[in-house]
Short mmCIF file of C-alpha atoms and ligand atoms in Angstrom, two decimals:
data_model
loop_
_atom_site.label_atom_id
_atom_site.label_comp_id
_atom_site.label_asym_id
_atom_site.label_seq_id
_atom_site.Cartn_x
_atom_site.Cartn_y
_atom_site.Cartn_z
CA UNK A 729 67.94 107.16 113.61
CA UNK A 730 71.45 106.73 112.33
CA UNK A 731 74.48 108.74 113.13
CA UNK A 732 76.43 109.60 110.04
CA UNK A 733 78.73 112.49 110.71
CA UNK A 734 78.79 115.02 107.93
CA UNK A 735 81.68 114.09 105.76
CA UNK A 736 82.64 111.29 108.02
CA UNK A 737 84.35 108.61 106.03
CA UNK A 738 82.35 105.55 107.01
CA UNK A 739 85.41 103.72 108.13
CA UNK A 740 87.72 104.34 111.00
CA UNK A 741 90.97 105.56 109.53
CA UNK A 742 93.73 103.00 109.72
CA UNK A 743 95.51 103.09 113.05
CA UNK A 744 98.97 103.28 111.58
CA UNK A 745 99.80 106.60 109.97
CA UNK A 746 101.20 106.43 106.48
CA UNK A 747 104.89 105.89 106.67
CA UNK A 748 106.87 107.75 104.06
CA UNK A 749 109.59 105.11 104.20
CA UNK A 750 107.07 102.40 103.36
CA UNK A 751 105.95 104.41 100.37
CA UNK A 752 109.49 104.93 99.21
CA UNK A 753 110.28 101.27 99.66
CA UNK A 754 107.22 100.35 97.63
CA UNK A 755 108.42 102.71 94.91
CA UNK A 756 111.74 100.93 94.86
CA UNK A 757 110.10 97.54 94.59
CA UNK A 758 107.98 98.72 91.70
CA UNK A 759 110.99 100.16 89.93
CA UNK A 760 112.97 96.99 90.43
CA UNK A 761 110.14 94.78 89.27
CA UNK A 762 109.25 96.74 86.19
CA UNK A 763 112.14 97.24 83.83
CA UNK A 764 112.21 93.95 81.94
CA UNK A 765 108.54 93.65 81.20
CA UNK A 766 107.48 97.26 80.94
CA UNK A 767 110.57 98.80 79.42
CA UNK A 768 110.22 96.17 76.74
CA UNK A 769 106.62 97.24 76.16
CA UNK A 770 107.44 100.94 76.17
CA UNK A 771 110.36 100.51 73.81
CA UNK A 772 108.11 98.87 71.28
CA UNK A 773 104.92 100.75 72.04
CA UNK A 774 104.33 101.41 68.35
CA UNK A 775 102.97 97.92 67.87
CA UNK A 776 105.50 95.11 68.19
CA UNK A 777 104.57 94.90 71.89
CA UNK A 778 101.33 93.26 70.84
CA UNK A 779 103.39 90.59 69.16
CA UNK A 780 105.20 89.73 72.40
CA UNK A 781 104.36 86.24 73.58
CA UNK A 782 105.11 87.13 77.20
CA UNK A 783 102.09 88.22 79.22
CA UNK A 784 102.73 91.62 80.81
CA UNK A 785 103.47 91.91 84.54
CA UNK A 786 100.58 94.33 85.12
CA UNK A 787 97.33 95.41 83.47
CA UNK A 788 98.58 98.98 83.20
CA UNK A 789 97.06 100.52 86.32
CA UNK A 790 98.91 103.79 86.93
CA UNK A 791 98.52 103.51 90.74
CA UNK A 792 99.47 99.83 91.02
CA UNK A 793 101.62 99.05 87.97
CA UNK A 794 102.19 95.39 88.87
CA UNK A 795 98.58 94.64 89.82
CA UNK A 796 97.00 92.02 87.59
CA UNK A 797 98.67 90.58 84.55
CA UNK A 798 98.29 90.71 80.80
CA UNK A 799 97.60 88.00 78.27
CA UNK A 800 94.74 86.04 79.81
CA UNK A 801 91.38 86.25 81.55
CA UNK A 802 90.51 84.03 84.51
CA UNK A 803 87.09 82.35 84.37
CA UNK A 804 87.28 80.48 87.63
CA UNK A 805 89.39 80.02 90.76
CA UNK A 806 89.04 76.81 92.73
CA UNK A 807 90.82 77.46 96.03
CA UNK A 808 91.52 74.69 98.53
CA UNK A 809 92.99 76.04 101.74
CA UNK A 810 93.96 74.68 105.11
CA UNK A 811 94.73 77.10 107.93
CA UNK A 812 95.86 76.59 111.48
CA UNK A 813 95.38 79.76 113.56
CA UNK A 814 97.83 78.46 116.17
CA UNK A 815 100.83 78.04 113.89
CA UNK A 816 99.47 80.52 111.30
CA UNK A 817 100.40 78.00 108.64
CA UNK A 818 98.46 77.99 105.36
CA UNK A 819 98.42 75.14 102.83
CA UNK A 820 96.94 76.12 99.50
CA UNK A 821 96.08 74.76 96.11
CA UNK A 822 94.66 77.04 93.44
CA UNK A 823 93.19 75.65 90.25
CA UNK A 824 92.84 78.55 87.87
CA UNK A 825 90.86 78.20 84.67
CA UNK A 826 91.66 80.94 82.19
CA UNK A 827 91.67 81.85 78.50
CA UNK A 828 94.67 83.27 76.73
CA UNK A 829 93.93 86.60 75.04
CA UNK A 830 97.16 86.32 73.04
CA UNK A 831 99.73 83.68 72.26
CA UNK A 832 101.66 83.06 75.49
CA UNK A 833 105.03 81.47 76.00
CA UNK A 834 104.97 82.82 79.53
CA UNK A 835 102.48 84.55 81.82
CA UNK A 836 102.42 85.93 85.35
CA UNK A 837 100.27 85.54 88.42
CA UNK A 838 100.47 87.82 91.46
CA UNK A 839 101.58 86.15 94.69
CA UNK A 840 103.39 87.80 97.57
CA UNK A 841 105.26 85.67 100.08
CA UNK A 842 104.46 81.96 100.62
CA UNK A 843 106.38 79.12 99.05
CA UNK A 844 105.30 77.65 95.73
CA UNK A 845 105.95 73.94 95.56
CA UNK A 846 104.63 73.06 92.11
CA UNK A 847 102.81 74.47 89.12
CA UNK A 848 101.18 72.58 86.32
CA UNK A 849 99.55 74.00 83.21
CA UNK A 850 97.22 71.46 81.69
CA UNK A 851 98.74 68.12 82.57
CA UNK A 852 102.34 69.22 82.23
CA UNK A 853 104.68 70.57 84.88
CA UNK A 854 105.47 74.22 84.28
CA UNK A 855 108.62 76.05 85.30
CA UNK A 856 108.33 79.18 87.37
CA UNK A 857 110.30 82.03 88.85
CA UNK A 858 109.47 84.46 91.66
CA UNK A 859 110.25 88.16 91.30
CA UNK A 860 108.69 90.20 94.08
CA UNK A 861 104.91 89.84 93.75
CA UNK A 862 105.26 88.45 90.24
CA UNK A 863 105.03 84.70 89.82
CA UNK A 864 106.27 84.01 86.29
CA UNK A 865 104.96 80.79 84.80
CA UNK A 866 106.42 79.13 81.74
CA UNK A 867 104.12 76.36 80.52
CA UNK A 868 105.73 73.41 78.78
CA UNK A 869 103.79 74.20 75.60
CA UNK A 870 103.05 77.77 74.55
CA UNK A 871 99.38 78.68 74.81
CA UNK A 872 97.49 79.65 71.66
CA UNK A 873 95.43 82.83 71.56
CA UNK A 874 91.91 82.00 72.87
CA UNK A 875 93.07 78.70 74.31
CA UNK A 876 91.42 77.77 77.59
CA UNK A 877 93.98 76.42 80.04
CA UNK A 878 94.09 75.23 83.61
CA UNK A 879 96.90 76.18 85.97
CA UNK A 880 97.34 74.42 89.31
CA UNK A 881 99.54 76.11 91.88
CA UNK A 882 100.43 74.30 95.09
CA UNK A 883 101.79 76.52 97.82
CA UNK A 884 102.17 76.94 101.56
CA UNK A 885 103.65 79.17 104.22
CA UNK A 886 102.76 81.79 106.77
CA UNK A 887 100.65 84.47 105.10
CA UNK A 888 100.60 88.03 106.36
CA UNK A 889 99.21 91.36 105.23
CA UNK A 890 100.67 93.86 102.79
CA UNK A 891 101.13 97.46 103.81
CA UNK A 892 99.38 99.75 101.36
CA UNK A 893 100.74 103.06 100.13
CA UNK A 894 98.52 104.80 102.72
CA UNK A 895 99.99 102.72 105.56
CA UNK A 896 96.93 100.51 106.05
CA UNK A 897 97.05 96.73 106.11
CA UNK A 898 95.25 94.42 103.76
CA UNK A 899 95.37 90.80 102.75
CA UNK A 900 95.67 87.92 105.21
CA UNK A 901 95.58 89.64 108.62
CA UNK A 902 95.98 87.20 111.54
CA UNK A 903 93.69 87.76 114.53
CA UNK A 904 93.72 86.20 117.99
CA UNK A 905 91.40 83.40 116.81
CA UNK A 906 91.99 83.14 113.06
CA UNK A 907 92.44 85.66 110.28
CA UNK A 908 90.60 88.71 108.94
CA UNK A 909 90.91 88.44 105.17
CA UNK A 910 90.27 91.55 103.09
CA UNK A 911 92.11 92.32 99.87
CA UNK A 912 91.46 95.92 98.84
CA UNK A 913 93.37 97.10 96.96
CA UNK A 914 96.24 94.63 96.85
CA UNK A 915 95.97 91.89 99.43
CA UNK A 916 94.42 88.99 97.49
CA UNK A 917 97.92 88.02 96.40
CA UNK A 918 98.91 87.39 100.04
CA UNK A 919 96.79 84.23 100.15
CA UNK A 920 96.23 82.98 96.62
CA UNK A 921 97.91 83.36 93.23
CA UNK A 922 95.68 85.78 91.34
CA UNK A 923 95.20 88.02 88.40
CA UNK A 924 95.02 90.67 91.05
CA UNK A 925 93.17 93.58 89.43
CA UNK A 926 89.44 94.43 89.29
CA UNK A 927 89.62 94.48 85.48
CA UNK A 928 89.48 90.68 85.61
CA UNK A 929 86.46 89.11 87.31
CA UNK A 930 85.91 85.42 87.86
CA UNK A 931 83.71 82.82 89.56
CA UNK A 932 85.12 81.16 92.69
CA UNK A 933 84.86 77.97 94.69
CA UNK A 934 86.42 77.69 98.15
CA UNK A 935 87.16 74.62 100.25
CA UNK A 936 88.65 75.71 103.55
CA UNK A 937 89.74 73.44 106.38
CA UNK A 938 90.29 74.77 109.89
CA UNK A 939 90.53 73.22 113.37
CA UNK A 940 87.19 71.97 114.68
CA UNK A 941 85.40 74.78 116.50
CA UNK A 942 86.62 77.49 114.14
CA UNK A 943 84.58 78.68 111.15
CA UNK A 944 85.89 79.64 107.70
CA UNK A 945 83.67 82.07 105.82
CA UNK A 946 84.06 82.97 102.17
CA UNK A 947 81.90 84.58 99.50
CA UNK A 948 78.65 83.43 97.98
CA UNK A 949 76.54 80.42 98.73
CA UNK A 950 77.33 78.11 101.66
CA UNK A 951 77.75 74.58 100.33
CA UNK A 952 78.08 72.72 103.60
CA UNK A 953 80.61 71.64 106.19
CA UNK A 954 82.12 68.35 107.33
CA UNK A 955 84.13 67.49 110.40
CA UNK A 956 86.66 64.69 110.58
CA UNK A 957 89.68 64.07 112.80
CA UNK A 958 89.34 67.33 114.63
CA UNK A 959 89.15 69.51 111.53
CA UNK A 960 86.18 71.07 109.77
CA UNK A 961 86.00 71.79 106.06
CA UNK A 962 83.74 74.59 104.80
CA UNK A 963 82.70 74.90 101.16
CA UNK A 964 81.58 78.10 99.44
CA UNK A 965 80.50 78.89 95.92
CA UNK A 966 80.60 82.36 94.37
CA UNK A 967 78.88 82.04 90.98
CA UNK A 968 78.76 85.66 89.85
CA UNK A 969 82.00 87.23 88.59
CA UNK A 970 84.11 88.70 91.38
CA UNK A 971 87.22 90.86 91.50
CA UNK A 972 90.08 89.22 93.43
CA UNK A 973 90.15 92.00 96.04
CA UNK A 974 86.57 91.13 97.06
CA UNK A 975 87.39 87.53 97.94
CA UNK A 976 87.58 86.52 101.58
CA UNK A 977 88.32 83.40 103.59
CA UNK A 978 87.95 84.83 107.05
CA UNK A 979 88.61 82.39 109.88
CA UNK A 980 87.63 82.70 113.50
CA UNK A 981 85.54 81.67 116.40
CA UNK A 982 82.11 82.66 115.08
CA UNK A 983 78.46 82.35 115.99
CA UNK A 984 76.69 81.46 112.76
CA UNK A 985 73.18 82.48 111.79
CA UNK A 986 71.57 81.28 108.56
CA UNK A 987 68.16 82.12 107.16
CA UNK A 988 66.29 82.78 103.97
CA UNK A 989 65.10 86.36 103.69
CA UNK A 990 61.74 87.27 102.18
CA UNK A 991 62.28 86.96 98.44
CA UNK A 992 64.45 83.87 98.78
CA UNK A 993 67.83 85.46 99.48
CA UNK A 994 70.20 83.12 101.39
CA UNK A 995 71.70 84.95 104.35
CA UNK A 996 74.72 83.65 106.28
CA UNK A 997 76.09 85.75 109.13
CA UNK A 998 79.21 84.88 111.12
CA UNK A 999 79.75 86.95 114.24
CA UNK A 1000 82.57 86.95 116.76
CA UNK A 1001 80.77 86.26 120.08
CA UNK A 1002 82.55 89.25 121.64
CA UNK A 1003 80.83 91.51 119.08
CA UNK A 1004 77.49 89.70 119.05
CA UNK A 1005 75.53 91.93 121.40
CA UNK A 1006 76.56 95.11 119.61
CA UNK A 1007 76.12 93.60 116.14
CA UNK A 1008 72.71 91.99 116.61
CA UNK A 1009 70.42 95.06 116.31
CA UNK A 1010 72.30 96.25 113.21
CA UNK A 1011 72.49 92.87 111.46
CA UNK A 1012 68.76 92.45 112.04
CA UNK A 1013 68.32 95.34 109.58
CA UNK A 1014 70.29 93.70 106.76
CA UNK A 1015 67.25 92.34 104.86
CA UNK A 1016 65.43 95.66 105.06
CA UNK A 1017 68.54 97.62 104.03
CA UNK A 1018 69.07 95.33 101.01
CA UNK A 1019 65.37 95.64 100.19
CA UNK A 1020 65.52 99.44 100.38
CA UNK A 1021 68.64 99.49 98.20
CA UNK A 1022 67.03 97.08 95.70
CA UNK A 1023 64.18 99.51 95.28
CA UNK A 1024 66.62 102.32 94.53
CA UNK A 1025 69.36 100.57 92.58
CA UNK A 1026 67.61 97.57 91.03
CA UNK A 1027 67.55 93.91 92.07
CA UNK A 1028 70.26 92.77 94.52
CA UNK A 1029 72.99 91.40 92.25
CA UNK A 1030 73.92 88.16 94.07
CA UNK A 1031 72.35 84.89 95.18
CA UNK A 1032 73.70 85.13 98.72
CA UNK A 1033 74.17 87.79 101.36
CA UNK A 1034 75.32 88.19 104.93
CA UNK A 1035 77.99 89.64 107.13
CA UNK A 1036 81.21 88.61 108.80
CA UNK A 1037 81.67 90.51 112.04
CA UNK A 1038 85.13 89.88 113.42
CA UNK A 1039 87.17 91.47 116.16
CA UNK A 1040 90.27 92.73 114.34
CA UNK A 1041 91.52 95.79 116.20
CA UNK A 1042 94.55 96.31 113.98
CA UNK A 1043 92.51 96.65 110.77
CA UNK A 1044 90.50 99.86 111.16
CA UNK A 1045 88.05 99.42 108.28
CA UNK A 1046 85.30 97.23 106.89
CA UNK A 1047 85.34 95.83 103.37
CA UNK A 1048 82.52 95.12 100.96
CA UNK A 1049 83.68 91.53 100.27
CA UNK A 1050 81.30 90.25 97.64
CA UNK A 1051 77.91 89.09 98.91
CA UNK A 1052 79.17 89.14 102.51
CA UNK A 1053 81.09 92.18 103.82
CA UNK A 1054 83.73 91.76 106.53
CA UNK A 1055 83.58 94.13 109.49
CA UNK A 1056 86.54 94.59 111.81
CA UNK A 1057 84.05 95.16 114.69
CA UNK A 1058 80.27 95.40 115.15
CA UNK A 1059 79.20 97.89 112.47
CA UNK A 1060 76.88 100.82 112.97
CA UNK A 1061 73.89 101.11 110.66
CA UNK A 1062 75.49 103.62 108.30
CA UNK A 1063 78.46 101.30 107.78
CA UNK A 1064 76.07 98.43 107.03
CA UNK A 1065 74.26 100.65 104.51
CA UNK A 1066 77.62 101.66 102.98
CA UNK A 1067 79.01 98.13 102.53
CA UNK A 1068 75.64 96.92 101.28
CA UNK A 1069 75.50 99.69 98.65
CA UNK A 1070 78.92 98.54 97.44
CA UNK A 1071 77.32 95.25 96.39
CA UNK A 1072 75.87 97.26 93.49
CA UNK A 1073 78.58 99.92 93.24
CA UNK A 1074 82.00 98.32 93.29
CA UNK A 1075 81.15 94.62 93.41
CA UNK A 1076 78.58 94.07 90.67
CA UNK A 1077 79.73 97.16 88.74
CA UNK A 1078 83.52 97.20 89.08
CA UNK A 1079 86.15 99.77 88.33
CA UNK A 1080 88.73 99.20 85.61
CA UNK A 1081 91.39 101.38 87.23
CA UNK A 1082 91.96 102.34 90.88
CA UNK A 1083 91.87 105.97 89.83
CA UNK A 1084 88.07 105.56 89.40
CA UNK A 1085 87.60 104.53 93.04
CA UNK A 1086 85.08 107.38 93.57
CA UNK A 1087 82.64 105.27 91.52
CA UNK A 1088 82.71 102.89 94.50
CA UNK A 1089 83.19 105.12 97.51
CA UNK A 1090 81.32 108.23 96.40
CA UNK A 1091 78.29 106.10 95.53
CA UNK A 1092 78.37 104.04 98.74
CA UNK A 1093 78.69 107.25 100.75
CA UNK A 1094 75.80 108.86 98.90
CA UNK A 1095 73.75 105.74 99.70
CA UNK A 1096 74.32 106.55 103.40
CA UNK A 1097 73.05 110.10 102.86
CA UNK A 1098 69.99 108.81 101.05
CA UNK A 1099 69.28 106.25 103.73
CA UNK A 1100 69.43 108.91 106.38
CA UNK A 1101 67.23 111.26 104.32
CA UNK A 1102 64.58 108.58 103.84
CA UNK A 1103 64.65 107.34 107.45
CA UNK A 1104 63.91 110.47 109.39
CA UNK A 1105 67.41 111.95 109.53
CA UNK A 1106 69.17 114.82 107.82
CA UNK A 1107 68.41 115.44 104.18
CA UNK A 1108 71.20 114.86 101.65
CA UNK A 1109 71.07 118.60 101.04
CA UNK A 1110 71.80 119.25 104.72
CA UNK A 1111 74.71 116.82 104.66
CA UNK A 1112 75.99 118.50 101.50
CA UNK A 1113 75.64 121.97 103.01
CA UNK A 1114 77.46 121.01 106.19
CA UNK A 1115 80.33 119.63 104.12
CA UNK A 1116 80.42 122.59 101.77
CA UNK A 1117 80.99 124.81 104.81
CA UNK A 1118 84.41 123.18 105.28
CA UNK A 1119 87.13 125.78 104.82
CA UNK A 1120 89.00 125.83 101.53
CA UNK A 1121 92.15 124.40 103.11
CA UNK A 1122 90.44 121.38 104.67
CA UNK A 1123 91.27 117.83 103.63
CA UNK A 1124 87.94 117.51 101.83
CA UNK A 1125 89.19 119.73 99.01
CA UNK A 1126 92.73 118.33 98.87
CA UNK A 1127 92.25 116.69 95.47
CA UNK A 1128 89.40 115.99 93.05
CA UNK A 1129 87.51 112.69 93.58
CA UNK A 1130 88.21 111.34 90.09
CA UNK A 1131 91.93 112.08 90.33
CA UNK A 1132 93.38 111.04 93.71
CA UNK A 1133 96.89 111.22 92.25
CA UNK A 1134 98.23 107.96 93.65
CA UNK A 1135 97.30 104.79 95.47
CA UNK A 1136 98.13 106.56 98.74
CA UNK A 1137 94.94 108.65 98.51
CA UNK A 1138 92.27 106.29 97.22
CA UNK A 1139 90.55 105.91 100.62
CA UNK A 1140 90.57 109.56 101.64
CA UNK A 1141 87.80 112.06 102.24
CA UNK A 1142 87.71 113.69 98.80
CA UNK A 1143 86.95 110.26 97.28
CA UNK A 1144 84.18 109.47 99.76
CA UNK A 1145 82.59 112.74 100.78
CA UNK A 1146 83.34 114.96 97.79
CA UNK A 1147 82.49 112.00 95.53
CA UNK A 1148 79.07 111.92 97.21
CA UNK A 1149 78.80 115.71 96.89
CA UNK A 1150 79.34 115.36 93.13
CA UNK A 1151 76.42 112.94 92.97
CA UNK A 1152 74.30 115.38 94.94
CA UNK A 1153 75.17 118.12 92.45
CA UNK A 1154 74.12 115.77 89.65
CA UNK A 1155 70.83 115.15 91.45
CA UNK A 1156 70.23 118.89 91.80
CA UNK A 1157 70.97 119.43 88.12
CA UNK A 1158 68.83 116.66 86.64
CA UNK A 1159 66.10 116.38 89.28
CA UNK A 1160 65.16 113.42 91.47
CA UNK A 1161 63.34 111.34 88.87
CA UNK A 1162 66.17 111.41 86.38
CA UNK A 1163 68.84 111.08 89.06
CA UNK A 1164 67.38 107.87 90.46
CA UNK A 1165 66.89 106.61 86.91
CA UNK A 1166 70.61 107.22 86.31
CA UNK A 1167 71.69 105.34 89.46
CA UNK A 1168 69.51 102.39 88.54
CA UNK A 1169 70.59 102.40 84.91
CA UNK A 1170 74.26 102.46 85.96
CA UNK A 1171 73.78 99.37 88.14
CA UNK A 1172 71.66 97.63 85.49
CA UNK A 1173 73.64 98.31 82.33
CA UNK A 1174 76.94 97.34 83.98
CA UNK A 1175 75.63 94.54 86.20
CA UNK A 1176 78.29 91.83 86.70
CA UNK A 1177 80.66 93.99 84.69
CA UNK A 1178 82.57 97.24 84.75
CA UNK A 1179 82.07 100.96 84.42
CA UNK A 1180 84.38 103.93 83.95
CA UNK A 1181 84.01 107.57 84.96
CA UNK A 1182 83.69 108.57 81.29
CA UNK A 1183 80.87 106.06 80.88
CA UNK A 1184 79.07 107.39 83.94
CA UNK A 1185 79.20 110.92 82.57
CA UNK A 1186 77.94 109.74 79.19
CA UNK A 1187 75.10 107.78 80.78
CA UNK A 1188 74.11 110.78 82.90
CA UNK A 1189 74.06 113.03 79.84
CA UNK A 1190 72.07 110.53 77.81
CA UNK A 1191 69.50 109.96 80.57
CA UNK A 1192 69.08 113.67 81.29
CA UNK A 1193 69.53 115.07 77.80
CA UNK A 1194 71.76 117.71 79.39
CA UNK A 1195 75.33 118.78 78.83
CA UNK A 1196 76.95 117.96 82.17
CA UNK A 1197 80.56 118.61 81.23
CA UNK A 1198 80.92 121.63 83.43
CA UNK A 1199 79.29 120.01 86.44
CA UNK A 1200 81.57 117.00 86.36
CA UNK A 1201 84.56 119.14 85.47
CA UNK A 1202 84.00 121.25 88.58
CA UNK A 1203 83.01 118.52 91.01
CA UNK A 1204 85.13 115.51 90.15
CA UNK A 1205 88.08 116.71 88.08
CA UNK A 1206 89.08 120.11 89.49
CA UNK A 1207 91.24 120.55 92.59
CA UNK A 1208 90.16 122.92 95.34
CA UNK A 1209 86.83 124.02 96.77
CA UNK A 1210 84.32 124.89 94.04
CA UNK A 1211 83.33 128.55 94.14
CA UNK A 1212 79.59 127.76 94.19
CA UNK A 1213 77.89 125.11 96.36
N1 LIG B 687 86.41 99.99 100.67
C1 LIG B 687 86.29 100.01 102.10
C2 LIG B 687 85.00 100.77 102.38
O1 LIG B 687 84.92 101.94 102.27
C3 LIG B 687 87.41 100.69 102.83
C4 LIG B 687 88.79 100.20 102.67
C5 LIG B 687 89.25 99.08 102.06
C6 LIG B 687 89.92 100.84 103.21
N2 LIG B 687 90.61 99.01 102.17
C7 LIG B 687 91.04 100.06 102.87
C8 LIG B 687 90.08 102.01 103.94
C9 LIG B 687 92.31 100.45 103.25
C10 LIG B 687 91.34 102.39 104.34
C11 LIG B 687 92.44 101.63 103.98
O2 LIG B 687 84.01 100.19 102.63
ZN1 ZN B 688 83.39 102.01 100.83
#
């Protein structure tokens, strides 16, 4: 029996309340960082912008204007990191293989803090300039459109988290025995230079060296470890494309468990010993949860799986880091179900704009409802009804799921719970058979790719043969409590 509270966001809300001053300061940073690149684009929006040979400073996300960069696509990140939890010092080298999508005399990466010591593009030294989170790189030779190029960034320093518009922390978050590393929505840039937006997905390799006795856990398949001179190097390989925010390199004092699940899936769990007793009965369920989700959503999208259970009391949430979620404490079963469902919805099928975050959170929340329904708990209808009873002025109805309004609201109840309610309304309208066909088709058609809200509506209409405009209009686009449950 699991204990999902009706409408309960499956994460503990961040401990720190949103600080208006932090939001204002962020606004100022954005304004200061934008003018040159974006004003230039806006001024020439009629077309000449496309002729610019300077890659833009953002991919055009309205909530995070500087997130990601224009002008190239990253195929692969090869990250070599060394971290000492005692001094909190990080040494990094990132080898980034990318293709130019336009001619480029200059392009940006996102990197916040840390000191860059050298950058090469191809075999030649590049020049660079820092401007807030923008790392502007000028290669010696301009890059041709479609040219594949390799950028090597050497850097070091003391990484720390970013404070998000909602006041929560993400990125490199030091703990008492290492670091909890979770990058949604912005924090990847606190520990490696990235094209830091889910629009761009890439394969990854990680080589992480930590003091002997500590463990460094990243995404994908474990490729072995080696100890020499009091330090241990861990290697990880993430073959399927991954958004930068889903990368992790969590370091700590961990008990490691490795096994092959029925079906051949490689499982690697790393658990803080202080959380081990509480985590064990839940982690034991991981193979059966993934199996249950595979039956509903289609084959599990990755070669590896697992969990990182840390003790990170200042974090306040778990994250669906690809193939191996990170938990800030021993998770309960509904949280495990939620982060596992994200492997399909969010990780394999990614959003192209943060505004569409309900495609991740509404779906992962609905997976919790379904799990409960199919394991002897409340039906999804009962969960829906309990939520619908919330008074019209409650937080649940504060904004529509597909239009949170800003980055400050992307992890709030309307996205999670009302997003799940919208899916339940869809299920009611099209019937169970078609509904489950839609969920599976969504995960299959967009596997290892992206999906947008408009595409989800179109797919639902095509699969059902129904006009669903009004349903989606009411449940995901319109503010306030819908008049009819
Ligand atoms: N995506 C995470 C989940 O629901 C939650 C999350 C990530 C989050 N970053 C956050 C919640 C920042 C609050 C604040 O599984
Ligand atoms: Zn989630």
